[in-house]
Each structure stands twice: as C-alpha cells, then as structure tokens.
JSON list of C-alpha atoms in Angstrom, two decimals:
[
{"chain": "A", "resi": 17, "resn": "PHE", "atom": "CA", "xyz": [15.61, -4.64, -14.34]},
{"chain": "A", "resi": 18, "resn": "SER", "atom": "CA", "xyz": [13.27, -7.27, -15.78]},
{"chain": "A", "resi": 19, "resn": "GLY", "atom": "CA", "xyz": [15.94, -8.52, -18.18]},
{"chain": "A", "resi": 20, "resn": "ASN", "atom": "CA", "xyz": [13.38, -8.97, -20.96]},
{"chain": "A", "resi": 21, "resn": "LEU", "atom": "CA", "xyz": [12.66, -6.98, -24.09]},
{"chain": "A", "resi": 22, "resn": "PHE", "atom": "CA", "xyz": [9.03, -6.12, -24.74]},
{"chain": "A", "resi": 23, "resn": "GLY", "atom": "CA", "xyz": [6.83, -3.82, -26.76]},
{"chain": "A", "resi": 24, "resn": "PHE", "atom": "CA", "xyz": [3.89, -1.84, -25.43]},
{"chain": "A", "resi": 25, "resn": "LEU", "atom": "CA", "xyz": [1.74, -2.93, -28.36]},
{"chain": "A", "resi": 26, "resn": "GLY", "atom": "CA", "xyz": [2.36, -6.56, -27.45]},
{"chain": "A", "resi": 27, "resn": "LEU", "atom": "CA", "xyz": [1.08, -5.99, -23.93]},
{"chain": "A", "resi": 28, "resn": "ARG", "atom": "CA", "xyz": [-2.43, -5.46, -25.27]},
{"chain": "A", "resi": 29, "resn": "SER", "atom": "CA", "xyz": [-2.81, -9.22, -25.67]},
{"chain": "A", "resi": 30, "resn": "GLU", "atom": "CA", "xyz": [-1.98, -9.93, -22.01]},
{"chain": "A", "resi": 31, "resn": "SER", "atom": "CA", "xyz": [-4.99, -11.07, -19.98]},
{"chain": "A", "resi": 32, "resn": "TRP", "atom": "CA", "xyz": [-3.95, -8.93, -17.01]},
{"chain": "A", "resi": 33, "resn": "VAL", "atom": "CA", "xyz": [-3.58, -5.58, -18.80]},
{"chain": "A", "resi": 34, "resn": "TYR", "atom": "CA", "xyz": [-6.92, -4.21, -17.57]},
{"chain": "A", "resi": 35, "resn": "LEU", "atom": "CA", "xyz": [-6.07, -5.21, -14.00]},
{"chain": "A", "resi": 36, "resn": "ALA", "atom": "CA", "xyz": [-2.79, -3.29, -14.34]},
{"chain": "A", "resi": 37, "resn": "ILE", "atom": "CA", "xyz": [-4.70, -0.21, -15.53]},
{"chain": "A", "resi": 38, "resn": "ILE", "atom": "CA", "xyz": [-7.02, -0.36, -12.51]},
{"chain": "A", "resi": 39, "resn": "GLN", "atom": "CA", "xyz": [-4.05, -1.02, -10.21]},
{"chain": "A", "resi": 40, "resn": "GLY", "atom": "CA", "xyz": [-2.30, 2.07, -11.58]},
{"chain": "A", "resi": 41, "resn": "MET", "atom": "CA", "xyz": [-5.34, 4.25, -11.02]},
{"chain": "A", "resi": 42, "resn": "PHE", "atom": "CA", "xyz": [-5.50, 3.13, -7.41]},
{"chain": "A", "resi": 43, "resn": "LEU", "atom": "CA", "xyz": [-1.75, 3.59, -6.97]},
{"chain": "A", "resi": 44, "resn": "ALA", "atom": "CA", "xyz": [-2.06, 7.26, -7.90]},
{"chain": "A", "resi": 45, "resn": "GLY", "atom": "CA", "xyz": [-5.42, 7.78, -6.23]},
{"chain": "A", "resi": 46, "resn": "ASN", "atom": "CA", "xyz": [-4.32, 6.29, -2.92]},
{"chain": "A", "resi": 47, "resn": "PHE", "atom": "CA", "xyz": [-1.40, 8.71, -2.63]},
{"chain": "A", "resi": 48, "resn": "TYR", "atom": "CA", "xyz": [-3.67, 11.70, -3.18]},
{"chain": "A", "resi": 49, "resn": "LEU", "atom": "CA", "xyz": [-6.29, 10.27, -0.85]},
{"chain": "A", "resi": 50, "resn": "LEU", "atom": "CA", "xyz": [-3.69, 9.58, 1.85]},
{"chain": "A", "resi": 51, "resn": "ALA", "atom": "CA", "xyz": [-2.41, 13.17, 1.72]},
{"chain": "A", "resi": 52, "resn": "PHE", "atom": "CA", "xyz": [-5.95, 14.59, 1.56]},
{"chain": "A", "resi": 53, "resn": "THR", "atom": "CA", "xyz": [-7.05, 12.55, 4.58]},
{"chain": "A", "resi": 54, "resn": "ALA", "atom": "CA", "xyz": [-3.92, 13.55, 6.52]},
{"chain": "A", "resi": 55, "resn": "GLN", "atom": "CA", "xyz": [-4.70, 17.23, 5.88]},
{"chain": "A", "resi": 56, "resn": "ARG", "atom": "CA", "xyz": [-8.36, 16.94, 6.82]},
{"chain": "A", "resi": 57, "resn": "ALA", "atom": "CA", "xyz": [-8.48, 14.27, 9.54]},
{"chain": "A", "resi": 58, "resn": "GLY", "atom": "CA", "xyz": [-4.88, 14.17, 10.79]},
{"chain": "A", "resi": 59, "resn": "VAL", "atom": "CA", "xyz": [-1.77, 12.19, 9.94]},
{"chain": "A", "resi": 60, "resn": "SER", "atom": "CA", "xyz": [-2.41, 9.51, 12.57]},
{"chain": "A", "resi": 61, "resn": "MET", "atom": "CA", "xyz": [-5.89, 8.80, 11.27]},
{"chain": "A", "resi": 62, "resn": "ALA", "atom": "CA", "xyz": [-4.64, 8.58, 7.69]},
{"chain": "A", "resi": 63, "resn": "VAL", "atom": "CA", "xyz": [-1.80, 6.19, 8.62]},
{"chain": "A", "resi": 64, "resn": "LEU", "atom": "CA", "xyz": [-4.10, 4.09, 10.80]},
{"chain": "A", "resi": 65, "resn": "SER", "atom": "CA", "xyz": [-6.71, 3.71, 8.04]},
{"chain": "A", "resi": 66, "resn": "SER", "atom": "CA", "xyz": [-4.14, 2.76, 5.39]},
{"chain": "A", "resi": 67, "resn": "ARG", "atom": "CA", "xyz": [-2.37, 0.24, 7.64]},
{"chain": "A", "resi": 68, "resn": "LEU", "atom": "CA", "xyz": [-5.49, -1.44, 9.02]},
{"chain": "A", "resi": 69, "resn": "SER", "atom": "CA", "xyz": [-6.68, -1.91, 5.43]},
{"chain": "A", "resi": 70, "resn": "VAL", "atom": "CA", "xyz": [-4.72, -5.19, 5.32]},
{"chain": "A", "resi": 71, "resn": "ALA", "atom": "CA", "xyz": [-7.72, -6.66, 7.15]},
{"chain": "A", "resi": 72, "resn": "ILE", "atom": "CA", "xyz": [-9.55, -6.70, 3.78]},
{"chain": "A", "resi": 73, "resn": "PRO", "atom": "CA", "xyz": [-7.07, -8.90, 1.81]},
{"chain": "A", "resi": 74, "resn": "VAL", "atom": "CA", "xyz": [-6.60, -11.08, 4.92]},
{"chain": "A", "resi": 75, "resn": "LEU", "atom": "CA", "xyz": [-10.36, -11.74, 5.05]},
{"chain": "A", "resi": 76, "resn": "LEU", "atom": "CA", "xyz": [-10.42, -12.48, 1.32]},
{"chain": "A", "resi": 77, "resn": "ALA", "atom": "CA", "xyz": [-7.49, -14.86, 1.77]},
{"chain": "A", "resi": 78, "resn": "PHE", "atom": "CA", "xyz": [-9.70, -17.13, 3.87]},
{"chain": "A", "resi": 79, "resn": "LEU", "atom": "CA", "xyz": [-12.71, -16.76, 1.55]},
{"chain": "A", "resi": 80, "resn": "LEU", "atom": "CA", "xyz": [-11.03, -17.01, -1.87]},
{"chain": "A", "resi": 81, "resn": "TYR", "atom": "CA", "xyz": [-7.68, -18.76, -1.49]},
{"chain": "A", "resi": 82, "resn": "GLY", "atom": "CA", "xyz": [-8.35, -21.30, 1.24]},
{"chain": "A", "resi": 83, "resn": "ASP", "atom": "CA", "xyz": [-5.78, -20.02, 3.73]},
{"chain": "A", "resi": 84, "resn": "SER", "atom": "CA", "xyz": [-5.50, -22.09, 6.88]},
{"chain": "A", "resi": 85, "resn": "LEU", "atom": "CA", "xyz": [-6.76, -20.82, 10.20]},
{"chain": "A", "resi": 86, "resn": "ASN", "atom": "CA", "xyz": [-5.56, -21.98, 13.61]},
{"chain": "A", "resi": 87, "resn": "PHE", "atom": "CA", "xyz": [-5.40, -20.63, 17.15]},
{"chain": "A", "resi": 88, "resn": "LEU", "atom": "CA", "xyz": [-1.91, -19.13, 16.82]},
{"chain": "A", "resi": 89, "resn": "LYS", "atom": "CA", "xyz": [-2.82, -17.37, 13.58]},
{"chain": "A", "resi": 90, "resn": "ILE", "atom": "CA", "xyz": [-5.99, -15.91, 15.13]},
{"chain": "A", "resi": 91, "resn": "ILE", "atom": "CA", "xyz": [-3.98, -14.56, 18.07]},
{"chain": "A", "resi": 92, "resn": "GLY", "atom": "CA", "xyz": [-1.33, -13.26, 15.67]},
{"chain": "A", "resi": 93, "resn": "LEU", "atom": "CA", "xyz": [-3.88, -11.49, 13.45]},
{"chain": "A", "resi": 94, "resn": "ALA", "atom": "CA", "xyz": [-5.59, -9.91, 16.46]},
{"chain": "A", "resi": 95, "resn": "GLY", "atom": "CA", "xyz": [-2.22, -8.83, 17.84]},
{"chain": "A", "resi": 96, "resn": "ALA", "atom": "CA", "xyz": [-1.20, -7.33, 14.50]},
{"chain": "A", "resi": 97, "resn": "LEU", "atom": "CA", "xyz": [-4.38, -5.22, 14.33]},
{"chain": "A", "resi": 98, "resn": "VAL", "atom": "CA", "xyz": [-3.93, -4.08, 17.95]},
{"chain": "A", "resi": 99, "resn": "SER", "atom": "CA", "xyz": [-0.29, -3.24, 17.21]},
{"chain": "A", "resi": 100, "resn": "LEU", "atom": "CA", "xyz": [-1.21, -1.19, 14.13]},
{"chain": "A", "resi": 101, "resn": "TYR", "atom": "CA", "xyz": [-3.84, 0.68, 16.14]},
{"chain": "A", "resi": 102, "resn": "LEU", "atom": "CA", "xyz": [-1.53, 1.50, 19.06]},
{"chain": "A", "resi": 103, "resn": "THR", "atom": "CA", "xyz": [1.39, 2.56, 16.85]},
{"chain": "A", "resi": 104, "resn": "SER", "atom": "CA", "xyz": [-0.70, 4.69, 14.49]},
{"chain": "A", "resi": 105, "resn": "SER", "atom": "CA", "xyz": [-3.30, 6.36, 16.71]},
{"chain": "A", "resi": 106, "resn": "GLY", "atom": "CA", "xyz": [-2.85, 9.49, 18.75]},
{"chain": "A", "resi": 107, "resn": "GLY", "atom": "CA", "xyz": [-1.72, 12.98, 17.78]},
{"chain": "A", "resi": 108, "resn": "GLY", "atom": "CA", "xyz": [-2.82, 14.64, 14.55]},
{"chain": "A", "resi": 109, "resn": "ILE", "atom": "CA", "xyz": [-5.28, 17.50, 14.14]},
{"chain": "A", "resi": 110, "resn": "THR", "atom": "CA", "xyz": [-6.65, 18.72, 17.44]},
{"chain": "A", "resi": 111, "resn": "HIS", "atom": "CA", "xyz": [-9.34, 21.16, 16.27]},
{"chain": "A", "resi": 112, "resn": "ALA", "atom": "CA", "xyz": [-12.86, 20.08, 15.35]},
{"chain": "A", "resi": 113, "resn": "VAL", "atom": "CA", "xyz": [-13.23, 18.63, 11.86]},
{"chain": "A", "resi": 114, "resn": "PRO", "atom": "CA", "xyz": [-16.37, 18.05, 9.76]},
{"chain": "A", "resi": 115, "resn": "LEU", "atom": "CA", "xyz": [-18.10, 14.67, 9.95]},
{"chain": "A", "resi": 116, "resn": "PHE", "atom": "CA", "xyz": [-17.07, 13.75, 6.39]},
{"chain": "A", "resi": 117, "resn": "SER", "atom": "CA", "xyz": [-13.39, 14.38, 7.11]},
{"chain": "A", "resi": 118, "resn": "SER", "atom": "CA", "xyz": [-13.34, 12.67, 10.49]},
{"chain": "A", "resi": 119, "resn": "LYS", "atom": "CA", "xyz": [-15.44, 9.61, 9.66]},
{"chain": "A", "resi": 120, "resn": "PHE", "atom": "CA", "xyz": [-15.94, 9.01, 5.95]},
{"chain": "A", "resi": 121, "resn": "LEU", "atom": "CA", "xyz": [-12.52, 10.00, 4.57]},
{"chain": "A", "resi": 122, "resn": "PRO", "atom": "CA", "xyz": [-10.68, 7.44, 6.76]},
{"chain": "A", "resi": 123, "resn": "LEU", "atom": "CA", "xyz": [-13.27, 4.82, 5.78]},
{"chain": "A", "resi": 124, "resn": "ILE", "atom": "CA", "xyz": [-12.80, 5.57, 2.07]},
{"chain": "A", "resi": 125, "resn": "LEU", "atom": "CA", "xyz": [-9.01, 5.40, 2.54]},
{"chain": "A", "resi": 126, "resn": "PHE", "atom": "CA", "xyz": [-9.36, 2.08, 4.38]},
{"chain": "A", "resi": 127, "resn": "VAL", "atom": "CA", "xyz": [-11.42, 0.56, 1.54]},
{"chain": "A", "resi": 128, "resn": "SER", "atom": "CA", "xyz": [-9.24, 2.03, -1.20]},
{"chain": "A", "resi": 129, "resn": "PHE", "atom": "CA", "xyz": [-5.96, 0.70, 0.20]},
{"chain": "A", "resi": 130, "resn": "GLY", "atom": "CA", "xyz": [-7.63, -2.62, 0.97]},
{"chain": "A", "resi": 131, "resn": "PHE", "atom": "CA", "xyz": [-8.78, -2.89, -2.64]},
{"chain": "A", "resi": 132, "resn": "HIS", "atom": "CA", "xyz": [-5.26, -2.10, -3.87]},
{"chain": "A", "resi": 133, "resn": "PHE", "atom": "CA", "xyz": [-3.74, -4.94, -1.81]},
{"chain": "A", "resi": 134, "resn": "SER", "atom": "CA", "xyz": [-6.57, -7.32, -2.71]},
{"chain": "A", "resi": 135, "resn": "LEU", "atom": "CA", "xyz": [-6.24, -6.62, -6.43]},
{"chain": "A", "resi": 136, "resn": "LEU", "atom": "CA", "xyz": [-2.48, -7.18, -6.26]},
{"chain": "A", "resi": 137, "resn": "LYS", "atom": "CA", "xyz": [-3.00, -10.60, -4.68]},
{"chain": "A", "resi": 138, "resn": "PHE", "atom": "CA", "xyz": [-5.80, -11.48, -7.13]},
{"chain": "A", "resi": 139, "resn": "ALA", "atom": "CA", "xyz": [-3.62, -10.64, -10.13]},
{"chain": "A", "resi": 140, "resn": "GLN", "atom": "CA", "xyz": [-0.67, -12.59, -8.72]},
{"chain": "A", "resi": 141, "resn": "GLU", "atom": "CA", "xyz": [-2.81, -15.62, -7.89]},
{"chain": "A", "resi": 142, "resn": "PHE", "atom": "CA", "xyz": [-4.72, -15.99, -11.15]},
{"chain": "A", "resi": 143, "resn": "TYR", "atom": "CA", "xyz": [-2.93, -14.05, -13.92]},
{"chain": "A", "resi": 144, "resn": "LEU", "atom": "CA", "xyz": [0.79, -13.52, -13.28]},
{"chain": "A", "resi": 145, "resn": "ASP", "atom": "CA", "xyz": [3.91, -15.64, -13.27]},
{"chain": "A", "resi": 146, "resn": "GLU", "atom": "CA", "xyz": [7.59, -14.93, -12.63]},
{"chain": "A", "resi": 147, "resn": "SER", "atom": "CA", "xyz": [8.11, -13.52, -16.13]},
{"chain": "A", "resi": 148, "resn": "SER", "atom": "CA", "xyz": [5.29, -10.97, -15.87]},
{"chain": "A", "resi": 149, "resn": "TYR", "atom": "CA", "xyz": [5.76, -9.49, -12.37]},
{"chain": "A", "resi": 150, "resn": "HIS", "atom": "CA", "xyz": [7.91, -6.61, -13.62]},
{"chain": "A", "resi": 151, "resn": "LEU", "atom": "CA", "xyz": [5.64, -5.96, -16.60]},
{"chain": "A", "resi": 152, "resn": "TYR", "atom": "CA", "xyz": [2.53, -5.83, -14.42]},
{"chain": "A", "resi": 153, "resn": "VAL", "atom": "CA", "xyz": [4.04, -3.45, -11.88]},
{"chain": "A", "resi": 154, "resn": "MET", "atom": "CA", "xyz": [5.66, -1.32, -14.58]},
{"chain": "A", "resi": 155, "resn": "LEU", "atom": "CA", "xyz": [2.42, -0.97, -16.52]},
{"chain": "A", "resi": 156, "resn": "SER", "atom": "CA", "xyz": [0.58, -0.10, -13.29]},
{"chain": "A", "resi": 157, "resn": "PHE", "atom": "CA", "xyz": [3.05, 2.69, -12.55]},
{"chain": "A", "resi": 158, "resn": "PHE", "atom": "CA", "xyz": [2.86, 3.82, -16.18]},
{"chain": "A", "resi": 159, "resn": "PHE", "atom": "CA", "xyz": [-0.89, 4.43, -15.86]},
{"chain": "A", "resi": 160, "resn": "ALA", "atom": "CA", "xyz": [-0.41, 5.92, -12.39]},
{"chain": "A", "resi": 161, "resn": "PHE", "atom": "CA", "xyz": [1.95, 8.40, -14.09]},
{"chain": "A", "resi": 162, "resn": "TRP", "atom": "CA", "xyz": [-0.70, 9.44, -16.61]},
{"chain": "A", "resi": 163, "resn": "VAL", "atom": "CA", "xyz": [-3.32, 9.88, -13.89]},
{"chain": "A", "resi": 164, "resn": "SER", "atom": "CA", "xyz": [-0.91, 12.04, -11.88]},
{"chain": "A", "resi": 165, "resn": "LEU", "atom": "CA", "xyz": [0.14, 14.01, -14.96]},
{"chain": "A", "resi": 166, "resn": "GLY", "atom": "CA", "xyz": [-3.50, 14.76, -15.71]},
{"chain": "A", "resi": 167, "resn": "VAL", "atom": "CA", "xyz": [-3.99, 16.10, -12.17]},
{"chain": "A", "resi": 168, "resn": "LEU", "atom": "CA", "xyz": [-0.81, 18.21, -12.46]},
{"chain": "A", "resi": 169, "resn": "LEU", "atom": "CA", "xyz": [-1.79, 19.69, -15.84]},
{"chain": "A", "resi": 170, "resn": "ARG", "atom": "CA", "xyz": [-5.22, 20.56, -14.48]},
{"chain": "A", "resi": 171, "resn": "LYS", "atom": "CA", "xyz": [-3.61, 22.39, -11.55]},
{"chain": "A", "resi": 172, "resn": "VAL", "atom": "CA", "xyz": [-1.18, 24.17, -13.89]},
{"chain": "A", "resi": 173, "resn": "PHE", "atom": "CA", "xyz": [-4.08, 25.23, -16.10]},
{"chain": "A", "resi": 174, "resn": "LEU", "atom": "CA", "xyz": [-5.96, 26.52, -13.05]},
{"chain": "A", "resi": 175, "resn": "LYS", "atom": "CA", "xyz": [-2.71, 28.14, -11.81]},
{"chain": "A", "resi": 176, "resn": "ALA", "atom": "CA", "xyz": [-3.04, 26.19, -8.56]},
{"chain": "A", "resi": 177, "resn": "ALA", "atom": "CA", "xyz": [0.27, 24.31, -8.85]},
{"chain": "A", "resi": 178, "resn": "ASP", "atom": "CA", "xyz": [3.56, 25.49, -7.38]},
{"chain": "A", "resi": 179, "resn": "PHE", "atom": "CA", "xyz": [5.81, 23.05, -9.27]},
{"chain": "A", "resi": 180, "resn": "ARG", "atom": "CA", "xyz": [9.55, 23.13, -8.58]},
{"chain": "A", "resi": 181, "resn": "LEU", "atom": "CA", "xyz": [12.50, 20.96, -9.57]},
{"chain": "A", "resi": 182, "resn": "VAL", "atom": "CA", "xyz": [12.84, 19.63, -6.03]},
{"chain": "A", "resi": 183, "resn": "HIS", "atom": "CA", "xyz": [9.35, 18.12, -6.38]},
{"chain": "A", "resi": 184, "resn": "LEU", "atom": "CA", "xyz": [10.50, 16.16, -9.43]},
{"chain": "A", "resi": 185, "resn": "ILE", "atom": "CA", "xyz": [13.67, 14.93, -7.72]},
{"chain": "A", "resi": 186, "resn": "TRP", "atom": "CA", "xyz": [11.92, 13.71, -4.57]},
{"chain": "A", "resi": 187, "resn": "GLY", "atom": "CA", "xyz": [9.02, 12.37, -6.64]},
{"chain": "A", "resi": 188, "resn": "VAL", "atom": "CA", "xyz": [11.39, 10.20, -8.68]},
{"chain": "A", "resi": 189, "resn": "LEU", "atom": "CA", "xyz": [13.06, 8.87, -5.52]},
{"chain": "A", "resi": 190, "resn": "LEU", "atom": "CA", "xyz": [9.71, 8.18, -3.86]},
{"chain": "A", "resi": 191, "resn": "GLY", "atom": "CA", "xyz": [8.44, 6.52, -7.04]},
{"chain": "A", "resi": 192, "resn": "ALA", "atom": "CA", "xyz": [11.48, 4.26, -7.27]},
{"chain": "A", "resi": 193, "resn": "VAL", "atom": "CA", "xyz": [11.11, 3.16, -3.64]},
{"chain": "A", "resi": 194, "resn": "ASN", "atom": "CA", "xyz": [7.41, 2.46, -4.09]},
{"chain": "A", "resi": 195, "resn": "TYR", "atom": "CA", "xyz": [8.04, 0.56, -7.32]},
{"chain": "A", "resi": 196, "resn": "GLY", "atom": "CA", "xyz": [10.37, -1.72, -5.40]},
{"chain": "A", "resi": 197, "resn": "ALA", "atom": "CA", "xyz": [7.87, -2.04, -2.56]},
{"chain": "A", "resi": 198, "resn": "VAL", "atom": "CA", "xyz": [5.05, -3.17, -4.88]},
{"chain": "A", "resi": 199, "resn": "TYR", "atom": "CA", "xyz": [7.28, -5.44, -6.99]},
{"chain": "A", "resi": 200, "resn": "PHE", "atom": "CA", "xyz": [8.83, -7.25, -4.01]},
{"chain": "A", "resi": 201, "resn": "LEU", "atom": "CA", "xyz": [5.40, -7.59, -2.39]},
{"chain": "A", "resi": 202, "resn": "VAL", "atom": "CA", "xyz": [4.19, -9.41, -5.53]},
{"chain": "A", "resi": 203, "resn": "LYS", "atom": "CA", "xyz": [7.29, -11.62, -5.39]},
{"chain": "A", "resi": 204, "resn": "LEU", "atom": "CA", "xyz": [6.64, -12.32, -1.72]},
{"chain": "A", "resi": 205, "resn": "LEU", "atom": "CA", "xyz": [3.01, -13.24, -2.38]},
{"chain": "A", "resi": 206, "resn": "SER", "atom": "CA", "xyz": [4.18, -15.87, -4.85]},
{"chain": "A", "resi": 207, "resn": "LEU", "atom": "CA", "xyz": [6.52, -17.69, -2.46]},
{"chain": "A", "resi": 208, "resn": "GLU", "atom": "CA", "xyz": [5.65, -21.33, -1.84]},
{"chain": "A", "resi": 209, "resn": "GLY", "atom": "CA", "xyz": [4.55, -22.12, 1.69]},
{"chain": "A", "resi": 210, "resn": "TRP", "atom": "CA", "xyz": [3.55, -18.54, 2.52]},
{"chain": "A", "resi": 211, "resn": "GLU", "atom": "CA", "xyz": [-0.11, -17.55, 2.78]},
{"chain": "A", "resi": 212, "resn": "SER", "atom": "CA", "xyz": [-1.29, -14.01, 2.10]},
{"chain": "A", "resi": 213, "resn": "SER", "atom": "CA", "xyz": [-3.11, -14.00, 5.47]},
{"chain": "A", "resi": 214, "resn": "GLN", "atom": "CA", "xyz": [0.39, -14.20, 7.00]},
{"chain": "A", "resi": 215, "resn": "ILE", "atom": "CA", "xyz": [2.15, -11.91, 4.54]},
{"chain": "A", "resi": 216, "resn": "PHE", "atom": "CA", "xyz": [-0.08, -8.83, 4.64]},
{"chain": "A", "resi": 217, "resn": "PRO", "atom": "CA", "xyz": [-0.14, -8.37, 8.45]},
{"chain": "A", "resi": 218, "resn": "THR", "atom": "CA", "xyz": [3.60, -9.15, 8.63]},
{"chain": "A", "resi": 219, "resn": "TYR", "atom": "CA", "xyz": [4.27, -6.63, 5.86]},
{"chain": "A", "resi": 220, "resn": "SER", "atom": "CA", "xyz": [2.18, -3.88, 7.44]},
{"chain": "A", "resi": 221, "resn": "VAL", "atom": "CA", "xyz": [3.53, -4.35, 10.98]},
{"chain": "A", "resi": 222, "resn": "SER", "atom": "CA", "xyz": [7.10, -4.52, 9.66]},
{"chain": "A", "resi": 223, "resn": "VAL", "atom": "CA", "xyz": [6.66, -1.21, 7.83]},
{"chain": "A", "resi": 224, "resn": "VAL", "atom": "CA", "xyz": [5.53, 0.42, 11.07]},
{"chain": "A", "resi": 225, "resn": "ILE", "atom": "CA", "xyz": [8.40, -1.12, 13.07]},
{"chain": "A", "resi": 226, "resn": "VAL", "atom": "CA", "xyz": [11.08, -0.08, 10.56]},
{"chain": "A", "resi": 227, "resn": "SER", "atom": "CA", "xyz": [9.68, 3.44, 10.10]},
{"chain": "A", "resi": 228, "resn": "SER", "atom": "CA", "xyz": [9.45, 3.89, 13.89]},
{"chain": "A", "resi": 229, "resn": "ALA", "atom": "CA", "xyz": [13.05, 2.73, 14.29]},
{"chain": "A", "resi": 230, "resn": "LEU", "atom": "CA", "xyz": [14.21, 5.16, 11.58]},
{"chain": "A", "resi": 231, "resn": "ALA", "atom": "CA", "xyz": [12.24, 7.99, 13.16]},
{"chain": "A", "resi": 232, "resn": "LEU", "atom": "CA", "xyz": [13.96, 7.22, 16.46]},
{"chain": "A", "resi": 233, "resn": "LEU", "atom": "CA", "xyz": [17.46, 7.06, 14.94]},
{"chain": "A", "resi": 234, "resn": "LEU", "atom": "CA", "xyz": [17.28, 9.82, 12.32]},
{"chain": "A", "resi": 235, "resn": "PHE", "atom": "CA", "xyz": [14.87, 12.34, 13.83]},
{"chain": "A", "resi": 236, "resn": "SER", "atom": "CA", "xyz": [15.20, 11.57, 17.56]},
{"chain": "A", "resi": 237, "resn": "GLU", "atom": "CA", "xyz": [11.45, 11.03, 17.72]},
{"chain": "A", "resi": 238, "resn": "ARG", "atom": "CA", "xyz": [10.30, 9.95, 21.17]},
{"chain": "A", "resi": 239, "resn": "LEU", "atom": "CA", "xyz": [8.05, 6.90, 21.31]},
{"chain": "A", "resi": 240, "resn": "SER", "atom": "CA", "xyz": [5.06, 7.06, 23.63]},
{"chain": "A", "resi": 241, "resn": "LYS", "atom": "CA", "xyz": [4.34, 4.17, 25.99]},
{"chain": "A", "resi": 242, "resn": "ALA", "atom": "CA", "xyz": [1.36, 3.13, 23.84]},
{"chain": "A", "resi": 243, "resn": "LYS", "atom": "CA", "xyz": [3.47, 3.10, 20.68]},
{"chain": "A", "resi": 244, "resn": "THR", "atom": "CA", "xyz": [6.30, 1.19, 22.35]},
{"chain": "A", "resi": 245, "resn": "PHE", "atom": "CA", "xyz": [3.81, -1.34, 23.68]},
{"chain": "A", "resi": 246, "resn": "GLY", "atom": "CA", "xyz": [2.26, -1.56, 20.21]},
{"chain": "A", "resi": 247, "resn": "LEU", "atom": "CA", "xyz": [5.64, -2.29, 18.62]},
{"chain": "A", "resi": 248, "resn": "LEU", "atom": "CA", "xyz": [6.31, -5.08, 21.12]},
{"chain": "A", "resi": 249, "resn": "ILE", "atom": "CA", "xyz": [2.88, -6.58, 20.42]},
{"chain": "A", "resi": 250, "resn": "GLY", "atom": "CA", "xyz": [3.65, -6.31, 16.70]},
{"chain": "A", "resi": 251, "resn": "LEU", "atom": "CA", "xyz": [6.87, -8.31, 17.09]},
{"chain": "A", "resi": 252, "resn": "VAL", "atom": "CA", "xyz": [5.03, -11.03, 19.00]},
{"chain": "A", "resi": 253, "resn": "ALA", "atom": "CA", "xyz": [2.21, -11.02, 16.42]},
{"chain": "A", "resi": 254, "resn": "VAL", "atom": "CA", "xyz": [4.64, -11.42, 13.50]},
{"chain": "A", "resi": 255, "resn": "THR", "atom": "CA", "xyz": [6.32, -14.32, 15.32]},
{"chain": "A", "resi": 256, "resn": "LEU", "atom": "CA", "xyz": [2.97, -16.07, 15.92]},
{"chain": "A", "resi": 257, "resn": "LEU", "atom": "CA", "xyz": [1.83, -15.53, 12.32]},
{"chain": "A", "resi": 258, "resn": "ASN", "atom": "CA", "xyz": [4.92, -17.23, 10.97]},
{"chain": "A", "resi": 259, "resn": "GLN", "atom": "CA", "xyz": [4.92, -20.33, 13.19]}
]
C-alpha cells in the first residue's frame, strides 16, 4: 500500500524506530487491557475510559503544540466529553467488583489509551513525513504482533489457550481495520489547518456515533434517552469544534 520498497535493516537508521516499538507495545497492550477491564469492570466502563482518554492528547495539544483556544472550542470540548460520557456510561456488570477493578483498571486504561494517542501525535509532529507514515504504522503493528505472539505462546505452553482458525480469520480482519484506523488518523493529524485539539474529540465522538448507528441498523439495538441525548450533543460539539 505504501508504494515504496524498503528493507527492515534500513529502518534501524530511522530516528523514529524506537517510538514505533513503544507504539506497537501499547497497541497490543491496550487491546488486552480493554478486554480485561471490560471483563472485570464492565463493557461500559471500559469503553468510557478508552474514549475519554482523548482528553490527554487534547491537553497536550495546548501545552506542546500551541493550539488555539476560544469560546466555541471550549464549549465544543466540554460537549464532546459530556457526549462521550452519556453514550458510554450505563449497563455493564451489575454485581459488586473489587476496588482495583472498579477504580484503578479504568484509570490505567484511560492513561494507556491517552499515551497511545499522544505518542502518535508526537511522532507525527516531530519525526514523520508523508513518506514514512506507512512505515511507522507498519513497524508499530509488526512489534504489536510479536508482543501478542509472545502472549499466545505463553498461553499455549500453559495450556490456557483455546486457539481456533476462526480466531485467526477475525483477528486478521480486525487487524486490517485497525491498521487503517491508525494510518488514516496519522494522515489526518498532518492536515494543514487542522489542530489535534479539534481532531481527537471529533474522531472519538464520530466513532461513537457511527458505531451506535451500526448497532441500531444491524443489531436493532435500542438507544436509551441518555445515549440519544449524548449523540445529539456530540453532533453539536463536533460542529462547534470545526468552526
């Protein structure tokens, strides 16, 4: 897809290679952490923590990259956070859960996803150009693969893995979709005239809106009043952020 030939040995001289390694570790780790948090603290809490994590790169955008701040953007950012909260909260595990699972796991997930987004912006801002976007994302997924393979082999060795062909098929499809998501996010972050303090909230709210629409159309999922209200706030917030 990149249209360029390259050699892995040549990538060692790239200044961003260590950032790609760290990015890959967080790519793999965040998926495991998201699933683990969903199992322990509930799906809603896991989704909420991962989505609200865009607050971290948004804050850094003002501190590190000199993003502008005006009244409309403040209202838009506040609306985006309220929208993410309303559309992601509610439901989940109803029985009592330990303090670590209910409080600290979501916090760790929040920080971990926030670091992932922040590192992606940092690499794009200071180290990458149009010719290296594919290489950076590809190398990140390459190291994410090795981290995941290590976890799988450990489970196989401990006879704790129930690996089937269907896992591989859906894993490849999920990986391809996520590769595109990360690559196009990097491309979006590089667009002239767009600030990351606009892009990250817009990106996160849009994911929630699209996934909610698909859930409604494909799975006949009923939207609660709070979620519907949250989606409407999200649309208004995205409009204000991009004025």
